[in-house]
Short mmCIF file of N, CA and C in Angstrom, two decimals:
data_model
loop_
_atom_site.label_atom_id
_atom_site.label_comp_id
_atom_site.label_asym_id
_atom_site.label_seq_id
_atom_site.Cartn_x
_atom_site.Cartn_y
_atom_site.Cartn_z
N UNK A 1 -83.98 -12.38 13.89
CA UNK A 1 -84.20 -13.70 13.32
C UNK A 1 -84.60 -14.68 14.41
N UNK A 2 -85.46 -15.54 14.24
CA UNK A 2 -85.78 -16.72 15.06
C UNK A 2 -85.73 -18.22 14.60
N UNK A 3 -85.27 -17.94 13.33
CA UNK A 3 -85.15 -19.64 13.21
C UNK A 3 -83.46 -20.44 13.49
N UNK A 4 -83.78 -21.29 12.97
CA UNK A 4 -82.35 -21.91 13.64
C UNK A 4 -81.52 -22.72 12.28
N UNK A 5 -80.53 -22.82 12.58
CA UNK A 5 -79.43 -23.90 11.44
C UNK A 5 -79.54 -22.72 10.19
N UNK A 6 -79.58 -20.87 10.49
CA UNK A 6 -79.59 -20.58 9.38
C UNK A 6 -78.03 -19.87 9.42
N UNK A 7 -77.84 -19.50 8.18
CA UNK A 7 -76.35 -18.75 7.86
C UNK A 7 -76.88 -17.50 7.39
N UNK A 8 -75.90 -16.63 7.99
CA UNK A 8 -76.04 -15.10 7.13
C UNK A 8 -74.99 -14.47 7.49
N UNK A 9 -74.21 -13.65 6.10
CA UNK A 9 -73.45 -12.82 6.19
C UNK A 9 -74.05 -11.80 5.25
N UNK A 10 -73.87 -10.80 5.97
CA UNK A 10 -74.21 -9.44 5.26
C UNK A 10 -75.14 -8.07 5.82
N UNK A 11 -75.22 -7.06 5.59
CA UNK A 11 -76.26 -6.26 6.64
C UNK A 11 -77.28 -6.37 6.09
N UNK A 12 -78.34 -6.77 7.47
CA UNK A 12 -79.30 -6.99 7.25
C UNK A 12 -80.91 -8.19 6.34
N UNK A 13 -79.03 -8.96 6.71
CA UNK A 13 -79.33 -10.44 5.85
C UNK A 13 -80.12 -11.48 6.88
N UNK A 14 -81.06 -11.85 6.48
CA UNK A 14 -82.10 -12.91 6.92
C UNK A 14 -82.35 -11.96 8.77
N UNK A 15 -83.14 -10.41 7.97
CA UNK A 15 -83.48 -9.67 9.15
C UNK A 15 -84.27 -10.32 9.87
N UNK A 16 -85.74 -10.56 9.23
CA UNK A 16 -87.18 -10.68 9.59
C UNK A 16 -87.17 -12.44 9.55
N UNK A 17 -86.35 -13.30 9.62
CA UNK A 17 -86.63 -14.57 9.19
C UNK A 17 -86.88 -15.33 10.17
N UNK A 18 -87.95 -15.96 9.98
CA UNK A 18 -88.45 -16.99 10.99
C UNK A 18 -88.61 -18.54 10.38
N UNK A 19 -87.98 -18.55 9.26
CA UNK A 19 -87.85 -20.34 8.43
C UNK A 19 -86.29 -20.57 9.23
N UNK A 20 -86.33 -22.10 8.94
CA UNK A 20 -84.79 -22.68 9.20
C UNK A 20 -84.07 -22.86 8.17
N UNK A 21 -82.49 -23.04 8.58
CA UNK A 21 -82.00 -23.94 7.50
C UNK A 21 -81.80 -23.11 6.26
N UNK A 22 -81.71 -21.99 6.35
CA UNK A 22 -81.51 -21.31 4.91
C UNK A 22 -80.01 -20.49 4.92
N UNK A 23 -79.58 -19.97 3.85
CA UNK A 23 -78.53 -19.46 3.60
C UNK A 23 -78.57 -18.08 3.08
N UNK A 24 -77.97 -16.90 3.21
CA UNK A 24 -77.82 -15.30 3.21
C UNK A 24 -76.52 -15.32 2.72
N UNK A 25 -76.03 -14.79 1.43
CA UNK A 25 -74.77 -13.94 1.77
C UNK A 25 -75.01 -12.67 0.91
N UNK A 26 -74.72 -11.85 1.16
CA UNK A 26 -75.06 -10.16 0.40
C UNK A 26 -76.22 -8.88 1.62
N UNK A 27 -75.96 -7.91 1.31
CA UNK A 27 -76.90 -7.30 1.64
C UNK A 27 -78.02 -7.29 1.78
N UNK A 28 -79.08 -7.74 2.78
CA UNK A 28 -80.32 -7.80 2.33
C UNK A 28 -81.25 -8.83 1.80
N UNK A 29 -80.25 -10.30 1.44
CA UNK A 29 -80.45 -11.12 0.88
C UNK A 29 -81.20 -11.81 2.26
N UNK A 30 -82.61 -12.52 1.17
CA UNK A 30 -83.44 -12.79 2.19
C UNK A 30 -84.10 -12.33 3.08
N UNK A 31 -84.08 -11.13 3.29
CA UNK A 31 -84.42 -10.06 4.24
C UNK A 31 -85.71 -10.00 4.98
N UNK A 32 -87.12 -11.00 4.62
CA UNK A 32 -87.86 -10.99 4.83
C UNK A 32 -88.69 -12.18 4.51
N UNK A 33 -87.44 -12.94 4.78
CA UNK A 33 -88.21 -14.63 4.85
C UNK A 33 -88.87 -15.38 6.22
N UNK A 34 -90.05 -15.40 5.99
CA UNK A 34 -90.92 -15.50 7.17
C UNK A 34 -91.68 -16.85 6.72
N UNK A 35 -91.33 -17.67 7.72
CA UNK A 35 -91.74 -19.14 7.67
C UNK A 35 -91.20 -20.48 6.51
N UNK A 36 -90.44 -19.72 5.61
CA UNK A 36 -89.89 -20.54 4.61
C UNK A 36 -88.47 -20.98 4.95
N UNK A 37 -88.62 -22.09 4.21
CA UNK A 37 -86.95 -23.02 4.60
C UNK A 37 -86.16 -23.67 4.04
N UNK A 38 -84.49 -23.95 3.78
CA UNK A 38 -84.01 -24.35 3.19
C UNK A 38 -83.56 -23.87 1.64
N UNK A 39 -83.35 -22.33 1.65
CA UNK A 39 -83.89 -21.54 0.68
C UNK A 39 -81.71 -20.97 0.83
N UNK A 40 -81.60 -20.39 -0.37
CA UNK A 40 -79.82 -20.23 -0.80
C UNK A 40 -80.33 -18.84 -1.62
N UNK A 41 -79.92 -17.64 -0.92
CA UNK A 41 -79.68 -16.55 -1.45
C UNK A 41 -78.30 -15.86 -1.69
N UNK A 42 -77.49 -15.76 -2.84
CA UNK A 42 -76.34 -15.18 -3.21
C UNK A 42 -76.34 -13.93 -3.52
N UNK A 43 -76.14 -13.28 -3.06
CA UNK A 43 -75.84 -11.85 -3.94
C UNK A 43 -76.91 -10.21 -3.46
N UNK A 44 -76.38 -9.42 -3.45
CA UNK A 44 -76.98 -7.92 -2.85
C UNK A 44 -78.45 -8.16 -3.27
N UNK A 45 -79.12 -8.36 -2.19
CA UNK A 45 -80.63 -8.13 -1.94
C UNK A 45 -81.76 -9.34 -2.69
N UNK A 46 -80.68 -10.44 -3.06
CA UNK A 46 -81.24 -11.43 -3.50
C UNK A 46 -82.06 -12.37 -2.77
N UNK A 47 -83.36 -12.41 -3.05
CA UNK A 47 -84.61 -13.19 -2.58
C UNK A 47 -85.29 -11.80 -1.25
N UNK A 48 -84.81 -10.46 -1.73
CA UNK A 48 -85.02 -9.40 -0.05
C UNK A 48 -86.26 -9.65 0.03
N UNK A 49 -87.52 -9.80 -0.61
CA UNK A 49 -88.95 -9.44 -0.19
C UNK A 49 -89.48 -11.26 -0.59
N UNK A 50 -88.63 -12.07 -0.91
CA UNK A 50 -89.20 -13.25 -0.87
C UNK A 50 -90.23 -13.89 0.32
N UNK A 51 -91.08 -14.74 0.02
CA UNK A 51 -91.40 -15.44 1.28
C UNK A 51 -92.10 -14.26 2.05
N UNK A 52 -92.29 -13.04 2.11
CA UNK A 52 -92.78 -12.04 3.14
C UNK A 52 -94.74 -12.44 3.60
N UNK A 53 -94.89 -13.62 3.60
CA UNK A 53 -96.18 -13.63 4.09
C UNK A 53 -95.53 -14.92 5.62
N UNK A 54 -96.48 -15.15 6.06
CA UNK A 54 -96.37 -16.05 7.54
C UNK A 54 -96.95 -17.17 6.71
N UNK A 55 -97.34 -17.69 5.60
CA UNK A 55 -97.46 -19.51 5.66
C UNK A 55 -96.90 -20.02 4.51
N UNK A 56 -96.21 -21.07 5.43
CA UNK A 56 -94.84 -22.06 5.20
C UNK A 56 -95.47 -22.69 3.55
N UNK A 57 -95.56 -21.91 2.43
CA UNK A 57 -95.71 -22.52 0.73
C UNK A 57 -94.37 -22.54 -0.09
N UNK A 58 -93.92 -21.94 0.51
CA UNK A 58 -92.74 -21.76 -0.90
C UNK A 58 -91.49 -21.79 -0.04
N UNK A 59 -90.88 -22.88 -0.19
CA UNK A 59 -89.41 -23.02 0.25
C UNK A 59 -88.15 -23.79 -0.49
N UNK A 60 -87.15 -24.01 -0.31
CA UNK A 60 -86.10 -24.75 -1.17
C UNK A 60 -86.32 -23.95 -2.60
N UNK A 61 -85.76 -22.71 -2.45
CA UNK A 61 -85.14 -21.74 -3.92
C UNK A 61 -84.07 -21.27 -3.52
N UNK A 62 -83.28 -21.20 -4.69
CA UNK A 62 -82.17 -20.68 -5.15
C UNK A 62 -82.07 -19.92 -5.99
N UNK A 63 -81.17 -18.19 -5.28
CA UNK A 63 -81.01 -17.36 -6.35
C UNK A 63 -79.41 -16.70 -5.92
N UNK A 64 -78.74 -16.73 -7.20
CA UNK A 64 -77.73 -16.34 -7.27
C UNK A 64 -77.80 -14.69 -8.04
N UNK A 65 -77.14 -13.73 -7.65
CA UNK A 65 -77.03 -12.51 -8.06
C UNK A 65 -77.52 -11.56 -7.98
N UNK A 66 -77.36 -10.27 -8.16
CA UNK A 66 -77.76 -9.11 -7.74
C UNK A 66 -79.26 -8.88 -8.01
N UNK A 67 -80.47 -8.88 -6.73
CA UNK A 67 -81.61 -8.67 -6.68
C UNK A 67 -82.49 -9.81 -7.30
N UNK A 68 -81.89 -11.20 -7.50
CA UNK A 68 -81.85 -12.01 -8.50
C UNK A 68 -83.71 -12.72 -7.23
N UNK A 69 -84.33 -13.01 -8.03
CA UNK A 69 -86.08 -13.22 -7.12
C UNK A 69 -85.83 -11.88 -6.45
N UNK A 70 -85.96 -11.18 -6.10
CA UNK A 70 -86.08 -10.34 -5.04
C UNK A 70 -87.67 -10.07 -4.51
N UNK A 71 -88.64 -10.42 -5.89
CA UNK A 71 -90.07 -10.07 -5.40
C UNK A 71 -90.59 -11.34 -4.73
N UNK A 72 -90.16 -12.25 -5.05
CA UNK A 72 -90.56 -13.59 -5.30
C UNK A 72 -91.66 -14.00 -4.38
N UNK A 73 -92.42 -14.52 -4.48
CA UNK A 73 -93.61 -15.12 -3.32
C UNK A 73 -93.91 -16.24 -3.33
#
């Protein structure tokens, strides 16, 4: 991870992330948020493939629950 002010608990939570300011808790959650920010993932693998491109469009989402956005872009 390279951004900063973010939270994560879980394996492999906010792996690839280069946005700030966002929140991880579950497995996987967030897993591949790249350039997005301010973003609240709850739950096993929730938001995992979100955000996976490099420009900063889509930030400030919230998903609560299992795989809950997981494709999301």
């Amino acid at each position: 991870t390279e951004g900063s002010g973010n939270i994560a608990i879980g394996e492999s939570t906010l792996y690839f992330n280069t946005g700030n300011d966002s929140i991880a808790i579950g497995n996987m959650a967030l897993n591949q948020n790249r350039a997005k920010e301010q973003s609240v993932a709850i739950g096993v693998e929730a938001m995992r493939y979100a955000d996976s491109t490099t420009t900063a469009s889509i930030s400030y989402n919230t998903a609560v629950g299992y795989r809950a956005l997981r494709g999301s872009t």
